[in-house]
mmCIF file of C-alpha atoms in Angstrom:
data_model
loop_
_atom_site.group_PDB
_atom_site.id
_atom_site.type_symbol
_atom_site.label_atom_id
_atom_site.label_comp_id
_atom_site.label_asym_id
_atom_site.label_seq_id
_atom_site.Cartn_x
_atom_site.Cartn_y
_atom_site.Cartn_z
ATOM 1 C CA MET V 1 9.107 -6.172 -6.259
ATOM 2 C CA ASN V 2 9.377 -2.454 -5.580
ATOM 3 C CA PHE V 3 6.008 -0.714 -5.494
ATOM 4 C CA TYR V 4 7.940 1.738 -8.722
ATOM 5 C CA ASP V 5 6.918 -1.296 -10.186
ATOM 6 C CA LYS V 6 3.542 -0.880 -9.479
ATOM 7 C CA LEU V 7 2.690 2.199 -10.570
ATOM 8 C CA LYS V 8 1.518 2.860 -14.049
ATOM 9 C CA PHE V 9 2.160 6.437 -15.325
ATOM 10 C CA THR V 10 0.536 8.624 -18.197
ATOM 11 C CA SER V 11 2.155 8.357 -21.695
ATOM 12 C CA ASP V 12 3.964 11.484 -20.637
ATOM 13 C CA GLY V 13 5.229 9.341 -17.776
ATOM 14 C CA LEU V 14 3.231 11.161 -15.012
ATOM 15 C CA ILE V 15 1.229 9.977 -12.398
ATOM 16 C CA PRO V 16 -1.810 12.333 -10.079
ATOM 17 C CA ALA V 17 -1.000 12.879 -6.607
ATOM 18 C CA ILE V 18 -3.882 13.911 -3.894
ATOM 19 C CA ILE V 19 -2.294 15.517 -0.870
ATOM 20 C CA GLN V 20 -4.012 15.448 2.371
ATOM 21 C CA ASP V 21 -3.573 16.614 5.775
ATOM 22 C CA HIS V 22 -2.771 13.834 7.843
ATOM 23 C CA ALA V 23 -3.992 15.216 11.363
ATOM 24 C CA THR V 24 -7.373 16.743 9.537
ATOM 25 C CA GLY V 25 -7.982 14.437 6.718
ATOM 26 C CA ARG V 26 -8.494 17.269 4.655
ATOM 27 C CA VAL V 27 -7.967 17.333 0.925
ATOM 28 C CA LEU V 28 -5.362 19.816 0.213
ATOM 29 C CA MET V 29 -4.673 19.724 -3.155
ATOM 30 C CA MET V 30 -3.858 17.133 -6.498
ATOM 31 C CA ALA V 31 -0.481 17.576 -8.396
ATOM 32 C CA TRP V 32 1.320 15.701 -10.904
ATOM 33 C CA MET V 33 4.282 13.394 -9.851
ATOM 34 C CA ASN V 34 6.700 11.608 -12.885
ATOM 35 C CA ARG V 35 9.137 9.084 -11.328
ATOM 36 C CA ALA V 36 11.720 12.360 -10.647
ATOM 37 C CA SER V 37 9.281 13.732 -8.444
ATOM 38 C CA ILE V 38 8.778 10.787 -6.434
ATOM 39 C CA GLU V 39 12.162 9.774 -5.655
ATOM 40 C CA ALA V 40 12.762 13.486 -4.515
ATOM 41 C CA THR V 41 9.907 13.278 -2.310
ATOM 42 C CA VAL V 42 10.602 9.808 -0.997
ATOM 43 C CA ALA V 43 14.443 10.705 -0.393
ATOM 44 C CA THR V 44 14.057 14.330 1.046
ATOM 45 C CA GLY V 45 10.933 13.711 2.644
ATOM 46 C CA LYS V 46 9.550 17.069 1.194
ATOM 47 C CA THR V 47 6.572 16.781 -1.846
ATOM 48 C CA HIS V 48 7.671 17.519 -5.292
ATOM 49 C CA PHE V 49 5.962 17.518 -8.644
ATOM 50 C CA TRP V 50 6.119 17.637 -12.349
ATOM 51 C CA SER V 51 4.547 21.340 -13.541
ATOM 52 C CA ARG V 52 2.573 20.551 -16.614
ATOM 53 C CA SER V 53 1.985 23.637 -17.230
ATOM 54 C CA ARG V 54 5.475 24.934 -16.673
ATOM 55 C CA GLN V 55 7.231 21.749 -17.745
ATOM 56 C CA LYS V 56 8.966 22.109 -14.739
ATOM 57 C CA PHE V 57 10.422 20.338 -11.750
ATOM 58 C CA TRP V 58 9.253 21.736 -8.466
ATOM 59 C CA MET V 59 9.080 21.379 -4.509
ATOM 60 C CA LYS V 60 6.019 22.185 -2.797
ATOM 61 C CA GLY V 61 6.862 25.611 -1.096
ATOM 62 C CA GLU V 62 10.202 26.336 -2.873
ATOM 63 C CA SER V 63 8.787 30.053 -3.207
ATOM 64 C CA SER V 64 6.302 30.268 -0.927
ATOM 65 C CA GLY V 65 8.074 28.575 2.069
ATOM 66 C CA HIS V 66 4.732 26.667 2.437
ATOM 67 C CA THR V 67 6.359 23.113 2.212
ATOM 68 C CA GLN V 68 4.794 19.625 3.081
ATOM 69 C CA ALA V 69 6.699 16.960 4.910
ATOM 70 C CA VAL V 70 5.445 13.745 3.968
ATOM 71 C CA LYS V 71 4.138 11.228 6.154
ATOM 72 C CA ASP V 72 2.843 8.134 4.386
ATOM 73 C CA ILE V 73 2.601 7.636 0.446
ATOM 74 C CA ALA V 74 -0.587 5.398 -0.434
ATOM 75 C CA PHE V 75 -1.177 4.087 -4.444
ATOM 76 C CA ASP V 76 -4.340 2.741 -5.261
ATOM 77 C CA CYS V 77 -5.471 -0.527 -6.586
ATOM 78 C CA ASP V 78 -4.544 0.158 -10.184
ATOM 79 C CA GLY V 79 -1.510 2.002 -9.562
ATOM 80 C CA ASP V 80 -2.381 5.063 -11.203
ATOM 81 C CA THR V 81 -2.874 7.372 -8.401
ATOM 82 C CA LEU V 82 -1.253 8.509 -5.370
ATOM 83 C CA LEU V 83 -2.394 9.775 -2.046
ATOM 84 C CA ILE V 84 0.361 11.068 0.065
ATOM 85 C CA GLN V 85 -0.178 12.223 3.725
ATOM 86 C CA VAL V 86 1.429 15.227 4.942
ATOM 87 C CA GLU V 87 2.253 18.005 7.672
ATOM 88 C CA GLN V 88 1.134 21.430 5.770
ATOM 89 C CA ILE V 89 2.803 24.625 6.544
ATOM 90 C CA GLY V 90 0.939 27.710 5.973
ATOM 91 C CA SER V 91 -1.390 27.418 3.080
ATOM 92 C CA ALA V 92 -1.401 24.820 0.318
ATOM 93 C CA CYS V 93 -3.320 26.900 -2.284
ATOM 94 C CA HIS V 94 -1.498 29.645 -4.075
ATOM 95 C CA GLU V 95 -4.422 31.600 -3.438
ATOM 96 C CA GLY V 96 -3.945 31.979 0.321
ATOM 97 C CA TYR V 97 -6.487 29.300 1.400
ATOM 98 C CA ARG V 98 -5.316 25.984 3.576
ATOM 99 C CA SER V 99 -7.053 23.594 0.716
ATOM 100 C CA CYS V 100 -7.264 24.208 -2.986
ATOM 101 C CA PHE V 101 -10.990 22.932 -2.687
ATOM 102 C CA PHE V 102 -12.255 25.838 -1.029
ATOM 103 C CA ARG V 103 -15.400 26.064 -3.103
ATOM 104 C CA SER V 104 -17.988 24.021 -3.174
ATOM 105 C CA ALA V 105 -21.326 23.501 -5.768
ATOM 106 C CA GLN V 106 -24.579 24.689 -5.191
ATOM 107 C CA LYS V 107 -27.973 23.206 -6.041
ATOM 108 C CA ASP V 108 -28.422 26.542 -7.981
ATOM 109 C CA GLY V 109 -25.221 25.890 -10.009
ATOM 110 C CA GLY V 110 -23.692 28.678 -8.038
ATOM 111 C CA GLU V 111 -20.414 28.091 -5.740
ATOM 112 C CA ARG V 112 -19.583 29.180 -1.966
ATOM 113 C CA VAL V 113 -16.228 29.563 -0.716
ATOM 114 C CA THR V 114 -16.299 27.236 2.572
ATOM 115 C CA GLU V 115 -13.339 28.179 4.434
ATOM 116 C CA PRO V 116 -11.351 31.396 5.107
ATOM 117 C CA GLN V 117 -8.656 32.735 3.006
ATOM 118 C CA LEU V 118 -5.615 32.639 5.361
ATOM 119 C CA ALA V 119 -3.424 34.726 2.994
ATOM 120 C CA THR V 120 -3.493 36.803 -0.440
ATOM 121 C CA PRO V 121 -1.803 35.572 -3.005
ATOM 122 C CA GLU V 122 0.485 38.732 -2.709
ATOM 123 C CA GLN V 123 1.124 38.254 0.722
ATOM 124 C CA ILE V 124 2.532 34.873 0.013
ATOM 125 C CA TYR V 125 4.415 35.672 -3.305
ATOM 126 C CA GLY V 126 5.506 39.578 -2.759
ATOM 127 C CA LYS V 127 3.646 42.267 -5.143
ATOM 128 C CA LYS V 128 4.167 41.300 -8.573
ATOM 129 C CA MET R 1 -21.786 32.174 -13.721
ATOM 130 C CA ASN R 2 -22.381 28.345 -13.257
ATOM 131 C CA PHE R 3 -20.002 26.324 -11.488
ATOM 132 C CA TYR R 4 -19.675 24.164 -14.659
ATOM 133 C CA ASP R 5 -18.476 27.124 -16.301
ATOM 134 C CA LYS R 6 -15.136 27.205 -14.359
ATOM 135 C CA LEU R 7 -13.987 23.813 -14.672
ATOM 136 C CA LYS R 8 -11.347 22.945 -17.042
ATOM 137 C CA PHE R 9 -11.751 19.487 -18.936
ATOM 138 C CA THR R 10 -8.900 17.228 -20.785
ATOM 139 C CA SER R 11 -8.613 17.632 -24.648
ATOM 140 C CA ASP R 12 -10.615 13.851 -24.000
ATOM 141 C CA GLY R 13 -13.031 16.207 -22.067
ATOM 142 C CA LEU R 14 -12.608 14.730 -18.541
ATOM 143 C CA ILE R 15 -11.740 15.567 -14.908
ATOM 144 C CA PRO R 16 -10.337 13.632 -12.502
ATOM 145 C CA ALA R 17 -12.738 13.452 -9.064
ATOM 146 C CA ILE R 18 -11.341 12.233 -5.470
ATOM 147 C CA ILE R 19 -13.938 10.719 -3.657
ATOM 148 C CA GLN R 20 -13.655 11.254 0.330
ATOM 149 C CA ASP R 21 -16.146 9.605 2.864
ATOM 150 C CA HIS R 22 -17.587 12.249 4.350
ATOM 151 C CA ALA R 23 -17.894 10.986 7.860
ATOM 152 C CA THR R 24 -14.367 9.385 8.416
ATOM 153 C CA GLY R 25 -11.879 12.194 5.774
ATOM 154 C CA ARG R 26 -11.007 8.670 4.364
ATOM 155 C CA VAL R 27 -10.395 9.243 0.678
ATOM 156 C CA LEU R 28 -12.259 6.341 -1.180
ATOM 157 C CA MET R 29 -10.825 6.443 -4.681
ATOM 158 C CA MET R 30 -10.147 8.743 -7.928
ATOM 159 C CA ALA R 31 -11.849 8.555 -11.068
ATOM 160 C CA TRP R 32 -12.615 10.350 -14.260
ATOM 161 C CA MET R 33 -15.629 12.596 -15.145
ATOM 162 C CA ASN R 34 -17.019 14.200 -17.907
ATOM 163 C CA ARG R 35 -19.342 16.523 -18.120
ATOM 164 C CA ALA R 36 -22.784 13.874 -18.622
ATOM 165 C CA SER R 37 -21.672 12.223 -15.373
ATOM 166 C CA ILE R 38 -20.938 15.428 -13.348
ATOM 167 C CA GLU R 39 -24.429 16.175 -14.479
ATOM 168 C CA ALA R 40 -25.680 12.883 -14.292
ATOM 169 C CA THR R 41 -24.368 13.101 -10.035
ATOM 170 C CA VAL R 42 -25.766 16.142 -9.789
ATOM 171 C CA ALA R 43 -28.935 15.040 -10.811
ATOM 172 C CA THR R 44 -29.312 11.475 -9.298
ATOM 173 C CA GLY R 45 -27.185 12.174 -6.064
ATOM 174 C CA LYS R 46 -25.067 9.217 -6.699
ATOM 175 C CA THR R 47 -21.878 9.290 -8.518
ATOM 176 C CA HIS R 48 -21.295 8.784 -11.963
ATOM 177 C CA PHE R 49 -17.790 8.278 -13.844
ATOM 178 C CA TRP R 50 -16.354 8.038 -17.382
ATOM 179 C CA SER R 51 -14.111 4.719 -17.665
ATOM 180 C CA ARG R 52 -11.428 5.380 -19.828
ATOM 181 C CA SER R 53 -10.420 1.805 -20.235
ATOM 182 C CA ARG R 54 -14.283 0.678 -20.884
ATOM 183 C CA GLN R 55 -14.930 4.108 -22.863
ATOM 184 C CA LYS R 56 -18.302 3.643 -21.076
ATOM 185 C CA PHE R 57 -20.167 5.902 -18.590
ATOM 186 C CA TRP R 58 -21.040 4.483 -15.219
ATOM 187 C CA MET R 59 -22.787 4.636 -11.878
ATOM 188 C CA LYS R 60 -20.281 3.856 -9.126
ATOM 189 C CA GLY R 61 -21.920 0.764 -7.585
ATOM 190 C CA GLU R 62 -24.022 -0.571 -10.484
ATOM 191 C CA SER R 63 -22.843 -4.346 -10.544
ATOM 192 C CA SER R 64 -21.872 -4.129 -6.985
ATOM 193 C CA GLY R 65 -24.503 -2.220 -5.108
ATOM 194 C CA HIS R 66 -21.971 -0.634 -3.695
ATOM 195 C CA THR R 67 -23.400 3.166 -4.074
ATOM 196 C CA GLN R 68 -21.763 6.289 -3.133
ATOM 197 C CA ALA R 69 -24.830 9.157 -2.133
ATOM 198 C CA VAL R 70 -23.331 12.983 -2.627
ATOM 199 C CA LYS R 71 -23.137 15.227 0.411
ATOM 200 C CA ASP R 72 -21.202 17.587 -1.252
ATOM 201 C CA ILE R 73 -19.250 18.925 -4.693
ATOM 202 C CA ALA R 74 -16.046 20.732 -4.412
ATOM 203 C CA PHE R 75 -13.519 22.057 -6.907
ATOM 204 C CA ASP R 76 -10.074 23.433 -7.043
ATOM 205 C CA CYS R 77 -8.240 26.813 -7.316
ATOM 206 C CA ASP R 78 -7.727 25.425 -11.170
ATOM 207 C CA GLY R 79 -10.909 24.416 -11.809
ATOM 208 C CA ASP R 80 -9.167 21.159 -12.884
ATOM 209 C CA THR R 81 -10.014 18.734 -9.905
ATOM 210 C CA LEU R 82 -13.259 17.788 -8.608
ATOM 211 C CA LEU R 83 -13.575 16.618 -4.608
ATOM 212 C CA ILE R 84 -16.735 15.012 -3.615
ATOM 213 C CA GLN R 85 -18.093 13.805 -0.230
ATOM 214 C CA VAL R 86 -19.836 10.901 -0.285
ATOM 215 C CA GLU R 87 -21.575 8.175 2.053
ATOM 216 C CA GLN R 88 -19.964 4.714 0.755
ATOM 217 C CA ILE R 89 -22.316 1.852 0.857
ATOM 218 C CA GLY R 90 -19.764 -1.051 1.384
ATOM 219 C CA SER R 91 -16.485 -0.933 -0.527
ATOM 220 C CA ALA R 92 -15.243 1.536 -2.631
ATOM 221 C CA CYS R 93 -12.884 -0.474 -4.053
ATOM 222 C CA HIS R 94 -13.424 -3.381 -6.353
ATOM 223 C CA GLU R 95 -10.908 -5.537 -4.689
ATOM 224 C CA GLY R 96 -13.018 -5.500 -1.382
ATOM 225 C CA TYR R 97 -11.558 -2.956 0.271
ATOM 226 C CA ARG R 98 -12.958 0.480 2.100
ATOM 227 C CA SER R 99 -10.760 2.611 -0.100
ATOM 228 C CA CYS R 100 -8.650 1.778 -3.096
ATOM 229 C CA PHE R 101 -5.049 3.113 -0.864
ATOM 230 C CA PHE R 102 -4.816 0.312 0.760
ATOM 231 C CA ARG R 103 -1.316 -0.094 0.485
ATOM 232 C CA SER R 104 1.292 2.514 1.562
ATOM 233 C CA ALA R 105 4.963 2.430 0.168
ATOM 234 C CA GLN R 106 7.791 1.514 3.045
ATOM 235 C CA LYS R 107 11.070 2.864 3.442
ATOM 236 C CA ASP R 108 12.988 -0.068 1.966
ATOM 237 C CA GLY R 109 10.506 0.250 -1.050
ATOM 238 C CA GLY R 110 8.273 -2.882 -0.614
ATOM 239 C CA GLU R 111 4.403 -2.109 0.734
ATOM 240 C CA ARG R 112 2.164 -2.900 3.415
ATOM 241 C CA VAL R 113 -1.713 -3.331 3.290
ATOM 242 C CA THR R 114 -2.893 -0.735 5.505
ATOM 243 C CA GLU R 115 -6.671 -1.749 5.673
ATOM 244 C CA PRO R 116 -8.650 -5.369 6.346
ATOM 245 C CA GLN R 117 -10.066 -6.440 3.226
ATOM 246 C CA LEU R 118 -13.880 -6.403 3.727
ATOM 247 C CA ALA R 119 -14.842 -9.154 1.023
ATOM 248 C CA THR R 120 -13.238 -10.676 -2.277
ATOM 249 C CA PRO R 121 -14.008 -9.477 -5.048
ATOM 250 C CA GLU R 122 -16.123 -13.155 -5.957
ATOM 251 C CA GLN R 123 -18.166 -12.337 -3.458
ATOM 252 C CA ILE R 124 -18.929 -8.571 -4.931
ATOM 253 C CA TYR R 125 -19.429 -9.579 -8.359
ATOM 254 C CA GLY R 126 -20.391 -13.280 -8.296
ATOM 255 C CA LYS R 127 -17.428 -16.165 -9.786
ATOM 256 C CA LYS R 128 -16.679 -15.563 -13.084
#
């Protein structure tokens, strides 16, 4: 029994992957994988995803250099979500924050930024 | 500007919510919310979800007693995923594990259970 056989993909062939910093426990991002990106992640030890907006296979960090080295791949009871422990180089978020979850909701309905911005998108990707 | 206005729901009106133990950092589960379940979560301080399989609004722990007290609600850069910090009573997983992510993939394609089962489903929900 291969663990792939326990996974349930959406009708589009996708499964959500939660990416967590293995050392600090900080949840860094959530992105979607298809079977090919899981296989590439396992084979290379670097996270690969499927971009729904761009309809494109991509390696995390391919343009920013901010790659993720995989430490563990877990899957949930229903087999419909992955939890991947990684060692993150630089920032997980394309907006230059360590985690994409850098904003928290406030009781008054507003929001507050909960971590420092490490770099601007221009510094990461170059000026457009 | 209300934080709800920053959120992007799927065409079914849903958004995935990652649930994390605020004290240990353990990711417990991932489930889907609609706007009504987010509002109920904010209003009551207990997590509420939308079940896609049962097409039903539900409070986590309504039958098991294993509720989740909300400590923080964060949302990601794209506004399409929530990260909710909770204090978990009992087990998050309906299979009796603390976390739904109790299995990790092995290099040989197999799996290994990475945490103890705290109770059987029969102990949690009663014999069927």
